[in-house]
GROMACS .gro file of C-alpha atoms in nm:
model
  341
    1UNK     CA    1  -3.624  11.107  -1.524
    2UNK     CA    2  -3.335  11.342  -1.592
    3UNK     CA    3  -3.091  11.069  -1.484
    4UNK     CA    4  -3.226  10.805  -1.724
    5UNK     CA    5  -3.122  10.767  -2.087
    6UNK     CA    6  -3.368  10.527  -2.254
    7UNK     CA    7  -3.257  10.341  -2.566
    8UNK     CA    8  -3.552  10.219  -2.769
    9UNK     CA    9  -3.556   9.883  -2.944
   10UNK     CA   10  -3.691   9.910  -3.298
   11UNK     CA   11  -3.910   9.638  -3.440
   12UNK     CA   12  -3.728   9.408  -3.683
   13UNK     CA   13  -3.988   9.474  -3.954
   14UNK     CA   14  -3.932   9.849  -3.926
   15UNK     CA   15  -3.553   9.855  -3.942
   16UNK     CA   16  -3.517   9.752  -4.311
   17UNK     CA   17  -3.752  10.033  -4.415
   18UNK     CA   18  -3.571  10.285  -4.195
   19UNK     CA   19  -3.234  10.167  -4.326
   20UNK     CA   20  -3.353  10.204  -4.686
   21UNK     CA   21  -3.462  10.564  -4.623
   22UNK     CA   22  -3.131  10.638  -4.450
   23UNK     CA   23  -2.940  10.503  -4.750
   24UNK     CA   24  -3.143  10.731  -4.978
   25UNK     CA   25  -3.042  11.028  -4.763
   26UNK     CA   26  -2.669  10.955  -4.747
   27UNK     CA   27  -2.575  11.088  -5.096
   28UNK     CA   28  -2.733  11.426  -5.015
   29UNK     CA   29  -2.591  11.477  -4.666
   30UNK     CA   30  -2.272  11.654  -4.772
   31UNK     CA   31  -2.476  11.883  -4.999
   32UNK     CA   32  -2.710  11.989  -4.718
   33UNK     CA   33  -2.496  11.973  -4.404
   34UNK     CA   34  -2.231  12.243  -4.364
   35UNK     CA   35  -1.858  12.171  -4.342
   36UNK     CA   36  -1.853  12.257  -3.972
   37UNK     CA   37  -2.042  11.933  -3.891
   38UNK     CA   38  -1.828  11.618  -3.875
   39UNK     CA   39  -2.060  11.352  -3.732
   40UNK     CA   40  -2.205  11.061  -3.934
   41UNK     CA   41  -2.076  11.197  -4.266
   42UNK     CA   42  -1.866  11.009  -4.519
   43UNK     CA   43  -1.516  11.153  -4.547
   44UNK     CA   44  -1.537  11.351  -4.222
   45UNK     CA   45  -1.377  11.233  -3.901
   46UNK     CA   46  -1.406  11.321  -3.535
   47UNK     CA   47  -1.031  11.381  -3.532
   48UNK     CA   48  -1.081  11.675  -3.770
   49UNK     CA   49  -1.273  11.862  -3.502
   50UNK     CA   50  -1.028  11.759  -3.230
   51UNK     CA   51  -0.723  11.887  -3.419
   52UNK     CA   52  -0.890  12.217  -3.514
   53UNK     CA   53  -1.002  12.263  -3.153
   54UNK     CA   54  -0.644  12.207  -3.034
   55UNK     CA   55  -0.520  12.477  -3.270
   56UNK     CA   56  -0.782  12.719  -3.140
   57UNK     CA   57  -0.711  12.642  -2.774
   58UNK     CA   58  -0.336  12.675  -2.833
   59UNK     CA   59  -0.395  13.013  -2.998
   60UNK     CA   60  -0.604  13.132  -2.704
   61UNK     CA   61  -0.354  13.003  -2.449
   62UNK     CA   62  -0.064  13.199  -2.602
   63UNK     CA   63  -0.239  13.513  -2.732
   64UNK     CA   64  -0.103  13.806  -2.530
   65UNK     CA   65  -0.156  14.086  -2.784
   66UNK     CA   66  -0.452  14.272  -2.934
   67UNK     CA   67  -0.711  14.510  -2.796
   68UNK     CA   68  -0.991  14.253  -2.790
   69UNK     CA   69  -0.982  13.909  -2.634
   70UNK     CA   70  -1.133  13.593  -2.775
   71UNK     CA   71  -1.327  13.305  -2.626
   72UNK     CA   72  -1.415  12.946  -2.710
   73UNK     CA   73  -1.748  12.817  -2.578
   74UNK     CA   74  -1.817  12.444  -2.557
   75UNK     CA   75  -2.190  12.363  -2.551
   76UNK     CA   76  -2.351  12.029  -2.479
   77UNK     CA   77  -2.714  11.969  -2.577
   78UNK     CA   78  -2.895  11.776  -2.307
   79UNK     CA   79  -3.068  11.458  -2.433
   80UNK     CA   80  -3.074  11.597  -2.784
   81UNK     CA   81  -3.255  11.301  -2.940
   82UNK     CA   82  -3.526  11.280  -2.674
   83UNK     CA   83  -3.613  11.653  -2.686
   84UNK     CA   84  -3.647  11.697  -3.062
   85UNK     CA   85  -3.988  11.842  -3.160
   86UNK     CA   86  -4.150  11.663  -3.453
   87UNK     CA   87  -4.304  11.979  -3.594
   88UNK     CA   88  -3.961  12.143  -3.598
   89UNK     CA   89  -3.813  11.843  -3.780
   90UNK     CA   90  -4.085  11.858  -4.044
   91UNK     CA   91  -4.032  12.230  -4.104
   92UNK     CA   92  -3.656  12.180  -4.136
   93UNK     CA   93  -3.695  11.902  -4.394
   94UNK     CA   94  -3.933  12.112  -4.602
   95UNK     CA   95  -3.703  12.414  -4.579
   96UNK     CA   96  -3.409  12.203  -4.696
   97UNK     CA   97  -3.600  12.122  -5.016
   98UNK     CA   98  -3.707  11.762  -4.968
   99UNK     CA   99  -4.023  11.654  -5.150
  100UNK     CA  100  -4.342  11.666  -4.946
  101UNK     CA  101  -4.413  11.293  -4.998
  102UNK     CA  102  -4.062  11.205  -4.878
  103UNK     CA  103  -4.104  11.432  -4.576
  104UNK     CA  104  -4.438  11.267  -4.501
  105UNK     CA  105  -4.274  10.924  -4.518
  106UNK     CA  106  -4.003  11.028  -4.272
  107UNK     CA  107  -4.255  11.183  -4.034
  108UNK     CA  108  -4.458  10.862  -4.044
  109UNK     CA  109  -4.150  10.667  -3.936
  110UNK     CA  110  -4.089  10.910  -3.651
  111UNK     CA  111  -4.430  10.984  -3.502
  112UNK     CA  112  -4.621  10.655  -3.534
  113UNK     CA  113  -4.412  10.468  -3.279
  114UNK     CA  114  -4.543  10.337  -2.948
  115UNK     CA  115  -4.336  10.248  -2.643
  116UNK     CA  116  -4.356   9.984  -2.373
  117UNK     CA  117  -4.148   9.997  -2.056
  118UNK     CA  118  -3.957   9.687  -1.945
  119UNK     CA  119  -3.926   9.674  -1.566
  120UNK     CA  120  -3.778   9.365  -1.401
  121UNK     CA  121  -3.847   9.165  -1.717
  122UNK     CA  122  -4.216   9.262  -1.735
  123UNK     CA  123  -4.385   9.488  -1.989
  124UNK     CA  124  -4.596   9.776  -1.863
  125UNK     CA  125  -4.843   9.916  -2.116
  126UNK     CA  126  -4.801  10.100  -2.443
  127UNK     CA  127  -4.798  10.476  -2.483
  128UNK     CA  128  -4.729  10.720  -2.766
  129UNK     CA  129  -4.460  10.986  -2.745
  130UNK     CA  130  -4.513  11.347  -2.847
  131UNK     CA  131  -4.155  11.425  -2.951
  132UNK     CA  132  -3.807  11.276  -2.975
  133UNK     CA  133  -3.598  11.051  -3.199
  134UNK     CA  134  -3.524  10.689  -3.117
  135UNK     CA  135  -3.164  10.603  -3.030
  136UNK     CA  136  -3.173  10.267  -3.208
  137UNK     CA  137  -3.327  10.397  -3.530
  138UNK     CA  138  -3.085  10.403  -3.830
  139UNK     CA  139  -3.261  10.718  -3.950
  140UNK     CA  140  -3.222  10.921  -3.629
  141UNK     CA  141  -2.857  11.036  -3.666
  142UNK     CA  142  -2.919  11.191  -4.008
  143UNK     CA  143  -3.242  11.359  -3.898
  144UNK     CA  144  -3.060  11.512  -3.604
  145UNK     CA  145  -2.791  11.648  -3.838
  146UNK     CA  146  -3.059  11.834  -4.034
  147UNK     CA  147  -3.192  11.991  -3.715
  148UNK     CA  148  -2.842  12.076  -3.588
  149UNK     CA  149  -2.785  12.256  -3.917
  150UNK     CA  150  -3.029  12.521  -3.794
  151UNK     CA  151  -2.785  12.614  -3.518
  152UNK     CA  152  -2.502  12.634  -3.770
  153UNK     CA  153  -2.708  12.861  -3.997
  154UNK     CA  154  -2.803  13.091  -3.708
  155UNK     CA  155  -2.439  13.137  -3.612
  156UNK     CA  156  -2.337  13.192  -3.976
  157UNK     CA  157  -2.606  13.458  -4.024
  158UNK     CA  158  -2.494  13.643  -3.713
  159UNK     CA  159  -2.136  13.625  -3.836
  160UNK     CA  160  -2.235  13.760  -4.178
  161UNK     CA  161  -2.425  14.044  -4.012
  162UNK     CA  162  -2.118  14.140  -3.809
  163UNK     CA  163  -2.271  14.045  -3.474
  164UNK     CA  164  -2.016  13.766  -3.425
  165UNK     CA  165  -1.655  13.742  -3.534
  166UNK     CA  166  -1.473  13.411  -3.547
  167UNK     CA  167  -1.115  13.330  -3.453
  168UNK     CA  168  -0.830  13.315  -3.705
  169UNK     CA  169  -0.529  13.135  -3.562
  170UNK     CA  170  -0.289  13.278  -3.823
  171UNK     CA  171  -0.260  13.576  -4.053
  172UNK     CA  172  -0.468  13.523  -4.363
  173UNK     CA  173  -0.620  13.206  -4.219
  174UNK     CA  174  -0.995  13.133  -4.226
  175UNK     CA  175  -1.203  13.257  -3.936
  176UNK     CA  176  -1.363  12.974  -3.743
  177UNK     CA  177  -1.684  13.062  -3.562
  178UNK     CA  178  -1.820  12.717  -3.475
  179UNK     CA  179  -1.753  12.343  -3.494
  180UNK     CA  180  -2.019  12.076  -3.452
  181UNK     CA  181  -2.005  11.707  -3.376
  182UNK     CA  182  -2.353  11.567  -3.313
  183UNK     CA  183  -2.478  11.735  -2.993
  184UNK     CA  184  -2.143  11.897  -2.896
  185UNK     CA  185  -2.073  12.246  -3.029
  186UNK     CA  186  -1.761  12.462  -3.006
  187UNK     CA  187  -1.823  12.833  -3.069
  188UNK     CA  188  -1.539  13.084  -3.114
  189UNK     CA  189  -1.591  13.461  -3.098
  190UNK     CA  190  -1.466  13.787  -2.952
  191UNK     CA  191  -1.480  13.815  -2.575
  192UNK     CA  192  -1.736  14.094  -2.551
  193UNK     CA  193  -2.072  14.140  -2.383
  194UNK     CA  194  -2.239  14.194  -2.722
  195UNK     CA  195  -2.112  13.860  -2.852
  196UNK     CA  196  -2.225  13.682  -2.535
  197UNK     CA  197  -2.575  13.827  -2.562
  198UNK     CA  198  -2.584  13.730  -2.929
  199UNK     CA  199  -2.496  13.369  -2.842
  200UNK     CA  200  -2.758  13.375  -2.569
  201UNK     CA  201  -3.017  13.496  -2.820
  202UNK     CA  202  -2.925  13.219  -3.067
  203UNK     CA  203  -2.961  12.955  -2.797
  204UNK     CA  204  -3.295  13.100  -2.692
  205UNK     CA  205  -3.430  13.080  -3.047
  206UNK     CA  206  -3.304  12.724  -3.084
  207UNK     CA  207  -3.459  12.610  -2.757
  208UNK     CA  208  -3.793  12.777  -2.833
  209UNK     CA  209  -3.829  12.628  -3.182
  210UNK     CA  210  -3.669  12.284  -3.159
  211UNK     CA  211  -3.721  12.181  -2.798
  212UNK     CA  212  -3.346  12.129  -2.752
  213UNK     CA  213  -3.190  12.248  -2.428
  214UNK     CA  214  -2.831  12.330  -2.342
  215UNK     CA  215  -2.677  12.140  -2.052
  216UNK     CA  216  -2.492  12.423  -1.879
  217UNK     CA  217  -2.338  12.183  -1.626
  218UNK     CA  218  -2.137  12.019  -1.904
  219UNK     CA  219  -2.077  12.343  -2.095
  220UNK     CA  220  -1.771  12.560  -2.034
  221UNK     CA  221  -1.584  12.860  -2.174
  222UNK     CA  222  -1.216  12.945  -2.214
  223UNK     CA  223  -1.069  13.291  -2.275
  224UNK     CA  224  -0.749  13.413  -2.434
  225UNK     CA  225  -0.465  13.507  -2.200
  226UNK     CA  226  -0.492  13.884  -2.242
  227UNK     CA  227  -0.862  13.892  -2.149
  228UNK     CA  228  -0.888  14.059  -1.804
  229UNK     CA  229  -0.983  13.828  -1.520
  230UNK     CA  230  -1.272  14.050  -1.411
  231UNK     CA  231  -1.413  14.053  -1.764
  232UNK     CA  232  -1.394  13.674  -1.788
  233UNK     CA  233  -1.613  13.621  -1.485
  234UNK     CA  234  -1.870  13.875  -1.602
  235UNK     CA  235  -1.887  13.735  -1.954
  236UNK     CA  236  -1.921  13.378  -1.830
  237UNK     CA  237  -2.201  13.493  -1.600
  238UNK     CA  238  -2.398  13.629  -1.898
  239UNK     CA  239  -2.415  13.282  -2.052
  240UNK     CA  240  -2.442  13.100  -1.721
  241UNK     CA  241  -2.148  12.868  -1.790
  242UNK     CA  242  -1.840  12.788  -1.586
  243UNK     CA  243  -1.478  12.863  -1.670
  244UNK     CA  244  -1.301  12.570  -1.833
  245UNK     CA  245  -1.062  12.376  -1.609
  246UNK     CA  246  -0.740  12.207  -1.716
  247UNK     CA  247  -0.890  11.859  -1.678
  248UNK     CA  248  -1.190  11.932  -1.902
  249UNK     CA  249  -1.230  11.732  -2.222
  250UNK     CA  250  -1.357  11.793  -2.573
  251UNK     CA  251  -1.489  11.487  -2.761
  252UNK     CA  252  -1.314  11.257  -2.516
  253UNK     CA  253  -0.976  11.427  -2.545
  254UNK     CA  254  -0.804  11.677  -2.311
  255UNK     CA  255  -0.919  12.027  -2.404
  256UNK     CA  256  -0.578  12.184  -2.348
  257UNK     CA  257  -0.237  12.020  -2.391
  258UNK     CA  258   0.055  12.192  -2.221
  259UNK     CA  259   0.426  12.128  -2.233
  260UNK     CA  260   0.407  11.821  -2.010
  261UNK     CA  261   0.198  11.557  -2.185
  262UNK     CA  262   0.274  11.280  -1.938
  263UNK     CA  263   0.025  11.401  -1.677
  264UNK     CA  264  -0.251  11.435  -1.937
  265UNK     CA  265  -0.218  11.080  -2.064
  266UNK     CA  266  -0.214  10.914  -1.726
  267UNK     CA  267  -0.587  10.845  -1.765
  268UNK     CA  268  -0.510  10.622  -2.066
  269UNK     CA  269  -0.276  10.413  -1.854
  270UNK     CA  270  -0.528  10.405  -1.569
  271UNK     CA  271  -0.802  10.279  -1.804
  272UNK     CA  272  -0.577  10.000  -1.929
  273UNK     CA  273  -0.484   9.906  -1.572
  274UNK     CA  274  -0.849   9.905  -1.459
  275UNK     CA  275  -0.950   9.682  -1.749
  276UNK     CA  276  -0.668   9.434  -1.682
  277UNK     CA  277  -0.768   9.409  -1.316
  278UNK     CA  278  -1.115   9.284  -1.414
  279UNK     CA  279  -0.976   8.972  -1.579
  280UNK     CA  280  -0.858   8.672  -1.379
  281UNK     CA  281  -0.528   8.535  -1.502
  282UNK     CA  282  -0.583   8.190  -1.353
  283UNK     CA  283  -0.897   8.120  -1.555
  284UNK     CA  284  -0.752   8.231  -1.890
  285UNK     CA  285  -0.527   8.039  -2.124
  286UNK     CA  286  -0.237   8.198  -2.306
  287UNK     CA  287  -0.444   8.213  -2.625
  288UNK     CA  288  -0.730   8.380  -2.438
  289UNK     CA  289  -0.497   8.638  -2.288
  290UNK     CA  290  -0.348   8.711  -2.629
  291UNK     CA  291  -0.693   8.765  -2.782
  292UNK     CA  292  -0.796   9.002  -2.501
  293UNK     CA  293  -0.475   9.202  -2.531
  294UNK     CA  294  -0.500   9.242  -2.908
  295UNK     CA  295  -0.876   9.299  -2.934
  296UNK     CA  296  -0.932   9.512  -2.622
  297UNK     CA  297  -0.618   9.655  -2.462
  298UNK     CA  298  -0.430   9.752  -2.777
  299UNK     CA  299  -0.738   9.931  -2.916
  300UNK     CA  300  -0.796  10.150  -2.609
  301UNK     CA  301  -0.518  10.406  -2.681
  302UNK     CA  302  -0.593  10.412  -3.057
  303UNK     CA  303  -0.821  10.718  -3.045
  304UNK     CA  304  -0.570  10.921  -2.844
  305UNK     CA  305  -0.280  10.816  -3.066
  306UNK     CA  306  -0.470  10.917  -3.380
  307UNK     CA  307  -0.464  11.280  -3.262
  308UNK     CA  308  -0.161  11.324  -3.037
  309UNK     CA  309   0.185  11.181  -2.984
  310UNK     CA  310   0.173  10.983  -2.662
  311UNK     CA  311   0.499  10.999  -2.459
  312UNK     CA  312   0.724  10.695  -2.489
  313UNK     CA  313   0.721  10.650  -2.112
  314UNK     CA  314   0.342  10.600  -2.115
  315UNK     CA  315   0.367  10.353  -2.403
  316UNK     CA  316   0.637  10.157  -2.222
  317UNK     CA  317   0.430  10.141  -1.904
  318UNK     CA  318   0.128  10.013  -2.097
  319UNK     CA  319   0.346   9.752  -2.268
  320UNK     CA  320   0.479   9.651  -1.928
  321UNK     CA  321   0.127   9.601  -1.791
  322UNK     CA  322   0.033   9.389  -2.093
  323UNK     CA  323   0.348   9.182  -2.047
  324UNK     CA  324   0.279   9.124  -1.678
  325UNK     CA  325  -0.076   9.015  -1.760
  326UNK     CA  326   0.034   8.784  -2.040
  327UNK     CA  327   0.317   8.621  -1.844
  328UNK     CA  328   0.139   8.604  -1.508
  329UNK     CA  329   0.185   8.264  -1.339
  330UNK     CA  330   0.352   8.128  -1.650
  331UNK     CA  331   0.709   8.010  -1.697
  332UNK     CA  332   0.781   8.177  -2.025
  333UNK     CA  333   1.102   8.365  -2.105
  334UNK     CA  334   1.095   8.737  -2.177
  335UNK     CA  335   1.154   8.666  -2.545
  336UNK     CA  336   0.793   8.545  -2.564
  337UNK     CA  337   0.678   8.907  -2.549
  338UNK     CA  338   0.777   8.949  -2.913
  339UNK     CA  339   0.490   8.721  -3.009
  340UNK     CA  340   0.234   8.979  -2.897
  341UNK     CA  341   0.290   9.177  -3.219
   0.00000   0.00000   0.00000
């Protein structure tokens, strides 16, 4: 079952009620959820986390001074929605100050659901779950934010107590100890055994109370340049995570960007090429090709371009692939490419 990711289908009569409750919660989200969380919140973007993470990784990559090294730990929560304990969710909502009747209404939406498995088009029985949030429920993303806030508070308390110390990328700049986006967390701290054990303790408390579990296969750690190699391996072994490789990603973007950006953005070109190869030019009209290019191909590099400057050579190669697809088996002059917009 660890390889399956079920997505539940909510009843049509339930969704309006769930959507109404979610709309009631939206005005209070920014008051309850800390600034380190960027998912599902009005006025906060995923690119905010990406850009801050780039600044931190750049600082670690070029930090050669200081007596103490620093580290950035990327954590991925395994099947975060499916593992959420209902009792933990109820305690979090009460602790956040929501009225008991409102908490009871939310818990009723969460724990009164029954499931039926569709296998080869046939339904097999109904059963009741004991934990978890439904993927298709409009209420689930906001409820998960409340539970993820517990992790943020645990890290903040340890930082206030002096157990953890965040990373400041400039003199006088704010110290950043953690960034959250849904189930992906980036923690920044000093590269010491005490800090690693503190992080391990925080994760143990979170797993014991909420049911959430860290996916150490997808988690990784990166150290500053002046951290000794021997210390890096020992510190990573305390947490049970691997050292971050150059090809690793954070929120769908390359974790580290060096001087040569061309090699990093080759995957964007490869994705465009793979998508174009799926479509048959002979069975598409010029209008159909134009719609596919504008609605699919031209939107694929948008996320990358919103954060980083893509090299002109990559852009020209993508434009060339679009032109070849648009003009394939057609007798149009090159000037027709200007119509693509």
